[in-house]
Amino acid sequence: MNLTLPALGPALPEIVILVGALALLFLGAWRGEAARPVVDFGAILLLVLAGAIVVLLPGGTLSTFGGSFLLDPFARFLKILALAGAAAALLMSFDFLRAEKLERYEFGILVLTATAGMLVMISSNDLITLYLGVELMSLSLYVMAAIQRDSVRSTEAGLKYFVLGALSSGMLLYGASLVYGFTGTVGFPGIAAAAKAGSLGLVFGLVFLFAGLAFKVSAVPFHMWTPDVYEGAPTPVTAFFAAAPKVAGIAIFVRVAIDAFPNIVPQWQQIVIFLAIASMVLGAFAAIGQRNIKRLMAYSSIGHVGYTLVGLAAGTPAGVAGVLVYMAIYVAMTLGTFACILAMRRNGEAIEEIDELAGLARTQPMVAFLLGALLFSLAGIPPLAGFFAKFYVFLAAIEARLYALAVIGVVASVVGAYYYLRIVKLMYMDEPKAAFEPMARPLGFVLGITGLFVLLFFVYPAPLVAAAQAAAQSLF
Amino acid sequence: MYQAIVFLPLLGCLIAGLFGRFVGARGAEIVTSALLLVSAALSWFAFVDVGFLGHEARVKLFTWIASGGLKVDWALRIDGLTAVMLVVVTTVSALVHVYSIGYMREDPHRPRFFSYLSLFTFAMLMLVSSDNLVQLFFGWEGVGLMSYLLIGFWYQKPEANAAAIKAFVVNRVGDFGFALGIFAVFALVGSVGFETIFAEAKSLTGKTIHILGGDFDALTVICLLLFLGAMGKSAQFLLHTWLPDAMEGPTPVSALIHAATMVTAGVFMVARLSPLFELAPTALAFVTFIGATTAFFAATVGLVQNDIKRIVAYSTCSQLGYMFVAMGVGAYSVGMFHLFTHAFFKALLFLGAGSVITALHHEQDIRRMGGLRPVLPITYAMMVIGTLSLTGFPLTAGFFSKDAIIEAAYAGHNAFAAYAFWLTLIAAGLTAFYSWRLVFVAFHGRSRADHHVLEHAHESPPVMTVPLGVLALGAIVAGFAAKGIFAGEGMEQFFRESIFSKDGHRIIEEMHHGPFWVTWAPTLMMVVGFAVAYWFYIHDPAIPRELARRNDILYRFLLNKWYFDEIYDFLLVRPVKWLGYTLWKRGDGWLIDGFGPDGVAARVLDVTKNVIRLQTGYLYHYAFVMLVGVAALVSWFLVRGGG
């Protein structure tokens, strides 16, 4: 057996994060809680370093591990996005966790391992690597959801997520084995070459594979865990859940669909259209009835995944570019909104009721203004960034002749606008409640950046759109 | 110069309206009044220049609309007819502006008031100087709008708002006809410019127009439609109901708009379009009929009214009827003559009434006045002069113009000329009665006013009495001075082309040769009216009450203005309100809102409730949903045969 070391360069970001995470874990095990500040700082530094490596690695498409690992412009775009989302979520978590007495050095390390899993997912080019990344990410997330061990809600959330996640992993694996059985290979290029026509067996595999992936991005009807976990997990964990893992999930969804099954587009298109419509509609309707803002954000994320899948359903380079732009804007909007949610504290207690935001415009006008901008953007009102995100995916759908899908999407976003605007109304028109505690500095930083991004995106959208188009083009 | 006359009021309006905050109330008053006085002075200059020196002019400002065959200019057409109107409008307006400084001195919204007054004047000048029907219509709607705004100036008063809306809505009826008339002219002539229309008018005789499945004489139809507009604007019989209610506005507004200027726009329009009306004898007969009916009807109602302003308002309505009678029998210049003199004495009466009203702290009911002569000596003198002139006391302005109309009606040739003669003659007696009744009840006898009010009553300041004096002068001399150019030999010299008569103004000649009794009958009626009023209200005040009791039905018929408001309310207002209410409640509220916005929103909430119920919190439910999802997708592909 000829053991030669494969080229490790393309996987350098993942290696750096994992090695760094192990080092920090040793440090934590050795020094106990005293190591926590170093671990926290080190974790953020590692994420930034990984992002720098992604940027600095040679351009073009790099491949290693016998073609099962791919670093192409598509992967670069999403990796930077996932790293940024993870870093921002981690940054926002410190103050909250300290206030809730949840500070543990493991938190930063779990973020690192989860992020490493996401990066592997984004770069995977065969089903084995895909599963490896998915499980690395998911196992980290299960633990994170239950990190507040003495809270019933948090442990319940972790347990539900774990059980349902195991079920979805089973479906994923079952689908993968069916695909392997009908094509004889696990590599995406090989599957693409073998799957010329959609045999029923292959389509079965496709359905199970997509069901597993849909669970990860919480697309309806595989979304049931989302509201409970979002509500039950500590808020910084929820913020993390809502941003980076979604990016990785959507990434692998797109890559599997476009790279592995380019020849049976009509088959997977039907599945994606179903998931998109169900997600958009349920996200819009169910959110209206929520009183807890974290549950509301859960349904909001379900809806947004639906809109993103509209771009994928188009199956065109423009559609995929729309997906990428949507993800970038979605991550910014979500992180900004969670910065505000994390800042909802009064007398040392976290507040999660939407009604408590009443009159925020008078107690904290700047926060209210930026949150208002983010909510308008989430609702997709021009000229804010969220409008352009929806615009690109709907445009792609219309160009692909998916008129009904685009119309349903627009109608759903009108319904969805209601619950976002209701919060704006609460903030600006209702009698103020007692003021929240002043916002922690990292939260203000994230809120400021994302708020300005959302407000000013329309001024100069070209860099993001151009990068997304280039990244999308590399898949075709 | 003509641009200055027309646009100075607009300038005043803009200054007072947009910069009222900076120039202050006092500034707004001074600026608008000064500009109007300049405009009035220029108008008199133009009057002499155009009328006596013959310098007619057409000043094109710029092209307004050029669309296909329709070409409309902004142009000022200055001829004898316009010159008369310019003088009337700017003079009365300037005096009303000055008077308002005193009358409105306690109102907090003076800049707005003066801005409106000036804008009204601008619109009225635009109307009288227009060179085409569209510009005329612009001015027409402009004065209508300003009338609406000024009647409702005290928008806190519900009656004022109701009156403003009524004036606007009733005028819409007339204006609709007017607009149709303009369309018909354009359809037949292909132009809206007066020059072209008048040149083409002759060729239209005998042509027919096809409407509502029948062919009718084109000119008759056009003239009747246009006259419908005049009926609305000039408050003629059937469309008169808004004018008495319009008295809810400030009194200077009543003097300017509802006595001297806007309500005469209809008369002016008929005179301006005399080349068309002359060729439509049927329409002219109709004009005569409506005018005579109005003159009589309004005078009868005026007999029993108790509100000082409403009496004057019905009088105005009646006098406008006189003017239309003159128009109807072809004596256009005589109608204009009455318009001219009427502007003076009616504005005088209104402003005098305003003086009384301010002195008595907004008391308008003459039954609660009485004995005011010693308290308000100047106002009393002015009211008497106005009354003398209105009732046609020899050698006053009204004497010349009103008698000329009655004589013209006698000499007229159309089917309703005799009808008009008798009705206007009777109305002259009624006019004398109700006018003197007003003076006697309000100024003579014992005081019936609250003595608190009376203690504070005082004569108005000079800023109000001086305009009264100027108008009184006009009310006395305007008739004698101007009878030559309106109803005598100077007429053709003065008006030249601006008034057309197909038989060379024969009527002007003929009316001077009526029998002796016709010449003096109006004066006799005036004396009779005066005598009866004196007998009823000075000599034996018990008689009118006894008379009203014995003829209760007639009295109430008159008091309720022939029940026109009630009839319209029953026939039109209530059905329309019902329809509107039904469309609102059933159509909009139930149908559109119910199945539209509200219904959809309610369904959204229903869906939301059901969706939320799915989220039970049980793990096995969640797993079950996932499996159902997979099963559904698999079944879908099974049924579709692998896609």
Short mmCIF file of C-alpha atoms in Angstrom, two decimals, chain A residues 29-427:
data_model
loop_
_atom_site.label_atom_id
_atom_site.label_comp_id
_atom_site.label_asym_id
_atom_site.label_seq_id
_atom_site.Cartn_x
_atom_site.Cartn_y
_atom_site.Cartn_z
CA ALA A 29 -8.51 21.19 30.42
CA TRP A 30 -5.24 22.19 31.99
CA ARG A 31 -6.09 25.63 33.36
CA GLY A 32 -9.86 25.18 33.88
CA GLU A 33 -12.10 28.20 33.74
CA ALA A 34 -9.16 30.54 34.13
CA ALA A 35 -8.32 29.79 30.52
CA ARG A 36 -11.66 31.02 29.31
CA PRO A 37 -10.63 34.53 28.21
CA VAL A 38 -7.71 33.10 26.28
CA VAL A 39 -9.95 30.48 24.68
CA ASP A 40 -12.56 33.05 23.70
CA PHE A 41 -9.98 35.37 22.22
CA GLY A 42 -8.16 32.49 20.58
CA ALA A 43 -11.35 31.17 19.01
CA ILE A 44 -12.15 34.47 17.37
CA LEU A 45 -8.54 34.81 16.27
CA LEU A 46 -8.64 31.34 14.71
CA LEU A 47 -11.83 32.13 12.80
CA VAL A 48 -10.29 35.34 11.48
CA LEU A 49 -7.09 33.50 10.61
CA ALA A 50 -9.04 30.82 8.74
CA GLY A 51 -10.85 33.53 6.82
CA ALA A 52 -7.52 35.12 5.91
CA ILE A 53 -6.20 31.79 4.69
CA VAL A 54 -9.29 31.27 2.52
CA VAL A 55 -8.62 34.63 0.92
CA LEU A 56 -4.88 34.13 0.54
CA LEU A 57 -4.93 30.59 -0.90
CA PRO A 58 -4.20 30.50 -4.63
CA GLY A 59 -7.25 31.33 -6.74
CA GLY A 60 -9.18 29.09 -9.09
CA THR A 61 -10.43 25.59 -8.26
CA LEU A 62 -8.23 23.53 -5.96
CA SER A 63 -8.89 19.87 -5.34
CA THR A 64 -7.40 17.37 -2.93
CA PHE A 65 -7.99 14.08 -1.09
CA GLY A 66 -8.54 12.26 -4.32
CA GLY A 67 -11.06 14.78 -5.58
CA SER A 68 -13.33 14.51 -2.56
CA PHE A 69 -12.47 17.99 -1.31
CA LEU A 70 -12.88 21.05 -3.45
CA LEU A 71 -11.96 24.68 -2.92
CA ASP A 72 -13.56 26.67 -5.71
CA PRO A 73 -14.88 30.29 -5.80
CA PHE A 74 -18.27 29.01 -4.66
CA ALA A 75 -16.71 27.42 -1.58
CA ARG A 76 -14.57 30.51 -0.89
CA PHE A 77 -17.58 32.82 -0.96
CA LEU A 78 -19.58 30.68 1.43
CA LYS A 79 -16.67 29.87 3.70
CA ILE A 80 -15.96 33.54 4.26
CA LEU A 81 -19.62 34.07 4.93
CA ALA A 82 -19.81 31.16 7.39
CA LEU A 83 -16.64 32.26 9.17
CA ALA A 84 -17.87 35.82 9.44
CA GLY A 85 -21.23 34.63 10.76
CA ALA A 86 -19.59 32.33 13.29
CA ALA A 87 -17.14 34.99 14.44
CA ALA A 88 -19.84 37.61 14.84
CA ALA A 89 -22.12 35.21 16.74
CA LEU A 90 -19.25 34.26 19.02
CA LEU A 91 -18.38 37.91 19.59
CA MET A 92 -21.98 38.68 20.53
CA SER A 93 -22.20 35.76 22.95
CA PHE A 94 -19.64 36.78 25.58
CA ASP A 95 -21.54 39.43 27.47
CA PHE A 96 -24.77 37.49 27.45
CA LEU A 97 -23.19 34.28 28.67
CA ARG A 98 -21.37 36.15 31.42
CA ALA A 99 -24.58 37.78 32.54
CA GLU A 100 -26.37 34.44 32.55
CA LYS A 101 -23.43 32.74 34.33
CA LEU A 102 -23.02 30.37 31.40
CA GLU A 103 -19.45 31.23 30.64
CA ARG A 104 -17.53 28.04 29.84
CA TYR A 105 -14.45 27.67 27.79
CA GLU A 106 -16.07 24.82 25.87
CA PHE A 107 -18.42 27.21 24.17
CA GLY A 108 -15.72 28.77 22.00
CA ILE A 109 -14.28 25.36 21.21
CA LEU A 110 -17.68 24.01 20.17
CA VAL A 111 -18.12 26.98 17.88
CA LEU A 112 -14.77 26.17 16.34
CA THR A 113 -15.54 22.50 15.76
CA ALA A 114 -18.98 23.30 14.39
CA THR A 115 -17.44 25.84 12.05
CA ALA A 116 -14.84 23.35 10.93
CA GLY A 117 -17.68 20.97 10.11
CA MET A 118 -19.39 23.68 8.08
CA LEU A 119 -16.22 24.39 6.13
CA VAL A 120 -15.87 20.69 5.33
CA MET A 121 -19.50 20.57 4.18
CA ILE A 122 -18.98 23.58 1.94
CA SER A 123 -15.95 22.04 0.32
CA SER A 124 -17.19 18.47 0.08
CA ASN A 125 -17.22 16.90 -3.32
CA ASP A 126 -18.44 13.46 -2.46
CA LEU A 127 -21.10 11.96 -0.22
CA ILE A 128 -18.64 10.69 2.41
CA THR A 129 -17.04 14.09 2.95
CA LEU A 130 -20.47 15.61 3.00
CA TYR A 131 -21.60 13.31 5.78
CA LEU A 132 -18.38 13.87 7.68
CA GLY A 133 -18.92 17.64 7.64
CA VAL A 134 -22.60 17.39 8.47
CA GLU A 135 -22.01 15.21 11.49
CA LEU A 136 -19.10 17.25 12.78
CA MET A 137 -21.25 20.32 12.64
CA SER A 138 -24.39 18.70 13.99
CA LEU A 139 -22.78 17.00 16.98
CA SER A 140 -21.29 20.30 18.01
CA LEU A 141 -24.62 22.02 17.65
CA TYR A 142 -26.49 19.40 19.71
CA VAL A 143 -24.16 20.06 22.59
CA MET A 144 -24.41 23.81 22.18
CA ALA A 145 -28.20 23.69 22.26
CA ALA A 146 -28.08 21.91 25.61
CA ILE A 147 -25.21 23.88 27.07
CA GLN A 148 -27.38 25.39 29.77
CA ARG A 149 -27.50 22.05 31.57
CA ASP A 150 -29.58 23.18 34.53
CA SER A 151 -32.30 24.66 32.34
CA VAL A 152 -35.14 22.37 31.36
CA ARG A 153 -35.84 24.31 28.22
CA SER A 154 -32.26 24.16 27.05
CA THR A 155 -31.83 20.44 27.70
CA GLU A 156 -35.17 19.71 26.08
CA ALA A 157 -34.07 21.70 23.05
CA GLY A 158 -30.78 19.82 22.87
CA LEU A 159 -32.52 16.47 23.21
CA LYS A 160 -35.16 17.21 20.57
CA TYR A 161 -32.57 18.49 18.22
CA PHE A 162 -30.43 15.45 18.77
CA VAL A 163 -33.17 12.88 18.27
CA LEU A 164 -34.61 14.50 15.21
CA GLY A 165 -31.11 15.20 13.92
CA ALA A 166 -30.31 11.52 14.24
CA LEU A 167 -33.45 10.69 12.30
CA SER A 168 -32.48 13.11 9.57
CA SER A 169 -28.95 11.75 9.47
CA GLY A 170 -30.45 8.35 8.98
CA MET A 171 -32.46 9.59 6.05
CA LEU A 172 -29.40 11.29 4.64
CA LEU A 173 -27.37 8.13 4.87
CA TYR A 174 -30.16 6.02 3.45
CA GLY A 175 -30.45 8.38 0.52
CA ALA A 176 -26.71 8.39 0.03
CA SER A 177 -26.59 4.62 -0.02
CA LEU A 178 -29.41 4.47 -2.58
CA VAL A 179 -27.62 6.99 -4.76
CA TYR A 180 -24.44 4.98 -4.44
CA GLY A 181 -26.31 1.83 -5.26
CA PHE A 182 -27.82 3.22 -8.45
CA THR A 183 -24.76 5.07 -9.66
CA GLY A 184 -21.90 3.04 -8.29
CA THR A 185 -19.95 5.96 -6.96
CA VAL A 186 -19.99 8.51 -4.15
CA GLY A 187 -18.10 11.33 -5.94
CA PHE A 188 -20.30 14.09 -7.26
CA PRO A 189 -18.71 14.16 -10.74
CA GLY A 190 -19.12 10.42 -10.98
CA ILE A 191 -22.74 10.57 -9.86
CA ALA A 192 -23.39 13.31 -12.36
CA ALA A 193 -21.92 11.18 -15.15
CA ALA A 194 -23.87 8.08 -14.12
CA ALA A 195 -27.24 9.66 -13.39
CA LYS A 196 -28.24 10.55 -16.92
CA ALA A 197 -31.85 9.61 -16.53
CA GLY A 198 -33.98 9.66 -13.43
CA SER A 199 -34.68 6.03 -12.54
CA LEU A 200 -37.16 5.57 -9.73
CA GLY A 201 -34.52 4.16 -7.40
CA LEU A 202 -32.24 7.10 -7.96
CA VAL A 203 -35.11 9.51 -7.34
CA PHE A 204 -35.88 7.68 -4.09
CA GLY A 205 -32.30 8.22 -3.05
CA LEU A 206 -32.58 11.84 -4.08
CA VAL A 207 -35.69 12.34 -1.94
CA PHE A 208 -34.06 10.89 1.17
CA LEU A 209 -30.83 12.76 0.57
CA PHE A 210 -32.70 16.04 0.18
CA ALA A 211 -34.85 15.31 3.23
CA GLY A 212 -31.69 15.05 5.30
CA LEU A 213 -30.33 18.26 3.88
CA ALA A 214 -33.66 20.05 4.27
CA PHE A 215 -33.55 19.21 7.97
CA LYS A 216 -30.24 21.01 8.30
CA VAL A 217 -31.57 24.19 6.68
CA SER A 218 -34.96 23.75 8.44
CA ALA A 219 -37.06 23.67 5.31
CA VAL A 220 -40.71 22.67 5.73
CA PRO A 221 -41.78 19.90 6.49
CA PHE A 222 -38.44 19.09 8.11
CA HIS A 223 -38.50 22.22 10.19
CA MET A 224 -40.37 21.07 13.25
CA TRP A 225 -37.35 21.23 15.53
CA THR A 226 -36.58 24.84 14.69
CA PRO A 227 -39.03 26.85 16.82
CA ASP A 228 -38.53 24.70 19.90
CA VAL A 229 -34.75 24.67 19.64
CA TYR A 230 -34.52 28.37 18.84
CA GLU A 231 -36.64 29.19 21.84
CA GLY A 232 -35.11 26.71 24.23
CA ALA A 233 -31.43 27.21 23.51
CA PRO A 234 -29.63 30.15 25.11
CA THR A 235 -29.97 33.19 22.88
CA PRO A 236 -26.32 33.38 21.72
CA VAL A 237 -26.62 29.76 20.60
CA THR A 238 -29.78 30.62 18.73
CA ALA A 239 -28.02 33.53 17.04
CA PHE A 240 -25.26 31.16 16.01
CA PHE A 241 -27.77 28.57 14.75
CA ALA A 242 -29.59 31.13 12.68
CA ALA A 243 -26.53 32.31 10.78
CA ALA A 244 -23.53 30.11 9.98
CA PRO A 245 -25.08 26.60 9.88
CA LYS A 246 -27.74 27.87 7.48
CA VAL A 247 -24.99 29.04 5.16
CA ALA A 248 -23.30 25.66 5.22
CA GLY A 249 -26.60 23.82 4.78
CA ILE A 250 -27.64 25.89 1.81
CA ALA A 251 -24.15 25.52 0.36
CA ILE A 252 -24.22 21.75 0.39
CA PHE A 253 -27.81 21.75 -0.85
CA VAL A 254 -26.78 23.79 -3.87
CA ARG A 255 -23.65 21.83 -4.50
CA VAL A 256 -25.38 18.45 -4.41
CA ALA A 257 -28.18 19.64 -6.65
CA ILE A 258 -26.05 21.40 -9.23
CA ASP A 259 -22.85 19.30 -9.17
CA ALA A 260 -24.14 15.82 -8.50
CA PHE A 261 -27.49 15.85 -10.32
CA PRO A 262 -27.16 18.28 -13.24
CA ASN A 263 -28.83 15.80 -15.59
CA ILE A 264 -32.00 15.18 -13.64
CA VAL A 265 -32.90 18.77 -12.93
CA PRO A 266 -36.68 18.32 -13.38
CA GLN A 267 -36.72 15.70 -10.62
CA TRP A 268 -34.91 17.62 -7.92
CA GLN A 269 -36.51 20.86 -9.07
CA GLN A 270 -39.91 19.46 -8.05
CA ILE A 271 -38.62 18.66 -4.59
CA VAL A 272 -37.00 22.06 -4.14
CA ILE A 273 -40.11 23.89 -5.37
CA PHE A 274 -42.21 21.96 -2.88
CA LEU A 275 -39.81 22.74 -0.05
CA ALA A 276 -39.60 26.41 -1.09
CA ILE A 277 -43.34 26.98 -1.27
CA ALA A 278 -44.03 25.10 1.96
CA SER A 279 -41.30 27.02 3.78
CA MET A 280 -42.28 30.45 2.49
CA VAL A 281 -45.94 29.97 3.26
CA LEU A 282 -45.53 28.35 6.65
CA GLY A 283 -42.82 30.79 7.66
CA ALA A 284 -45.09 33.70 6.83
CA PHE A 285 -48.27 32.41 8.43
CA ALA A 286 -46.91 30.79 11.55
CA ALA A 287 -44.76 33.75 12.53
CA ILE A 288 -47.82 35.97 12.86
CA GLY A 289 -49.02 34.08 15.90
CA GLN A 290 -45.79 34.26 17.86
CA ARG A 291 -45.26 36.24 21.03
CA ASN A 292 -41.72 35.12 21.72
CA ILE A 293 -39.21 36.90 19.55
CA LYS A 294 -36.88 33.91 19.31
CA ARG A 295 -39.72 31.73 18.03
CA LEU A 296 -40.59 34.49 15.65
CA MET A 297 -37.04 34.50 14.35
CA ALA A 298 -37.26 30.72 13.96
CA TYR A 299 -40.22 31.05 11.61
CA SER A 300 -38.55 34.00 9.97
CA SER A 301 -35.51 31.86 9.19
CA ILE A 302 -37.80 29.11 7.84
CA GLY A 303 -39.39 31.65 5.52
CA HIS A 304 -36.05 32.99 4.38
CA VAL A 305 -34.78 29.51 3.62
CA GLY A 306 -37.86 29.15 1.45
CA TYR A 307 -36.97 32.30 -0.50
CA THR A 308 -33.40 31.11 -0.86
CA LEU A 309 -34.58 27.79 -2.26
CA VAL A 310 -36.54 29.72 -4.88
CA GLY A 311 -33.17 30.72 -6.33
CA LEU A 312 -32.00 27.12 -6.27
CA ALA A 313 -35.23 25.94 -7.88
CA ALA A 314 -34.41 28.10 -10.86
CA GLY A 315 -31.34 25.90 -11.32
CA THR A 316 -29.54 28.56 -13.35
CA PRO A 317 -26.30 30.49 -12.68
CA ALA A 318 -28.45 33.58 -12.00
CA GLY A 319 -30.49 31.57 -9.51
CA VAL A 320 -27.44 30.30 -7.67
CA ALA A 321 -25.96 33.82 -7.64
CA GLY A 322 -29.28 34.94 -6.15
CA VAL A 323 -28.95 32.25 -3.48
CA LEU A 324 -25.49 33.46 -2.57
CA VAL A 325 -26.51 37.13 -2.40
CA TYR A 326 -29.53 36.12 -0.37
CA MET A 327 -27.42 34.18 2.11
CA ALA A 328 -24.98 37.07 2.56
CA ILE A 329 -27.78 39.57 3.20
CA TYR A 330 -29.70 37.09 5.34
CA VAL A 331 -26.70 36.50 7.60
CA ALA A 332 -26.23 40.25 8.06
CA MET A 333 -29.93 40.85 8.82
CA THR A 334 -30.16 37.92 11.23
CA LEU A 335 -27.02 38.82 13.15
CA GLY A 336 -28.14 42.44 13.46
CA THR A 337 -31.57 41.42 14.70
CA PHE A 338 -30.09 38.99 17.21
CA ALA A 339 -27.77 41.71 18.45
CA CYS A 340 -30.93 43.60 19.42
CA ILE A 341 -32.55 40.51 20.91
CA LEU A 342 -29.45 39.83 22.99
CA ALA A 343 -29.59 43.41 24.22
CA MET A 344 -33.17 42.98 25.50
CA ARG A 345 -32.24 42.79 29.15
CA ARG A 346 -33.89 44.41 32.11
CA ASN A 347 -32.80 44.07 35.76
CA GLY A 348 -30.30 41.42 34.82
CA GLU A 349 -32.87 39.21 33.09
CA ALA A 350 -33.17 38.39 29.43
CA ILE A 351 -36.49 39.43 27.87
CA GLU A 352 -37.98 37.46 25.03
CA GLU A 353 -41.51 38.83 24.73
CA ILE A 354 -42.12 40.87 21.59
CA ASP A 355 -44.46 43.24 23.41
CA GLU A 356 -41.63 44.37 25.64
CA LEU A 357 -40.17 46.22 22.65
CA ALA A 358 -43.01 48.75 22.85
CA GLY A 359 -41.87 52.34 22.70
CA LEU A 360 -38.24 51.44 22.11
CA ALA A 361 -38.00 54.45 19.78
CA ARG A 362 -38.29 56.73 22.78
CA THR A 363 -36.05 54.88 25.20
CA GLN A 364 -33.32 53.85 22.73
CA PRO A 365 -33.93 55.75 19.48
CA MET A 366 -30.74 54.68 17.72
CA VAL A 367 -31.27 50.98 18.46
CA ALA A 368 -34.91 51.29 17.44
CA PHE A 369 -33.95 52.94 14.18
CA LEU A 370 -31.41 50.29 13.24
CA LEU A 371 -33.68 47.45 14.34
CA GLY A 372 -36.48 49.08 12.35
CA ALA A 373 -34.23 49.18 9.29
CA LEU A 374 -33.34 45.51 9.77
CA LEU A 375 -36.99 44.53 10.14
CA PHE A 376 -37.99 46.47 7.05
CA SER A 377 -35.18 44.72 5.26
CA LEU A 378 -36.31 41.31 6.51
CA ALA A 379 -39.76 42.17 5.19
CA GLY A 380 -38.15 42.99 1.84
CA ILE A 381 -39.07 46.63 1.54
CA PRO A 382 -37.09 48.70 -0.96
CA PRO A 383 -34.50 50.16 -1.03
CA LEU A 384 -33.10 48.06 1.80
CA ALA A 385 -30.86 45.07 1.22
CA GLY A 386 -33.57 42.50 1.93
CA PHE A 387 -35.52 43.76 -1.04
CA PHE A 388 -32.63 43.10 -3.41
CA ALA A 389 -32.08 39.67 -1.92
CA LYS A 390 -35.65 38.72 -2.79
CA PHE A 391 -35.48 40.57 -6.07
CA TYR A 392 -32.57 38.49 -7.39
CA VAL A 393 -34.08 35.11 -6.51
CA PHE A 394 -37.55 36.02 -7.83
CA LEU A 395 -36.01 37.41 -11.00
CA ALA A 396 -34.10 34.17 -11.51
CA ALA A 397 -37.30 32.17 -10.92
CA ILE A 398 -39.17 34.24 -13.48
CA GLU A 399 -36.39 33.86 -16.01
CA ALA A 400 -36.59 30.12 -15.44
CA ARG A 401 -40.35 30.33 -16.14
CA LEU A 402 -41.32 29.39 -12.59
CA TYR A 403 -44.02 32.05 -12.54
CA ALA A 404 -46.28 30.41 -9.99
CA LEU A 405 -43.38 29.97 -7.60
CA ALA A 406 -42.43 33.66 -7.89
CA VAL A 407 -46.01 34.79 -7.39
CA ILE A 408 -46.46 32.60 -4.31
CA GLY A 409 -43.17 33.93 -3.01
CA VAL A 410 -44.27 37.53 -3.41
CA VAL A 411 -47.63 36.85 -1.77
CA ALA A 412 -45.93 35.06 1.11
CA SER A 413 -43.57 37.96 1.61
CA VAL A 414 -46.55 40.32 1.78
CA VAL A 415 -48.11 38.17 4.50
CA GLY A 416 -44.73 37.94 6.19
CA ALA A 417 -44.28 41.69 6.16
CA TYR A 418 -47.07 41.90 8.70
CA TYR A 419 -45.19 40.51 11.65
CA TYR A 420 -42.04 42.49 10.95
CA LEU A 421 -43.97 45.73 10.60
CA ARG A 422 -45.94 44.96 13.75
CA ILE A 423 -42.69 45.14 15.69
CA VAL A 424 -41.85 48.47 14.05
CA LYS A 425 -45.28 49.70 15.01
CA LEU A 426 -44.74 48.55 18.59
CA MET A 427 -41.44 50.35 18.77
#
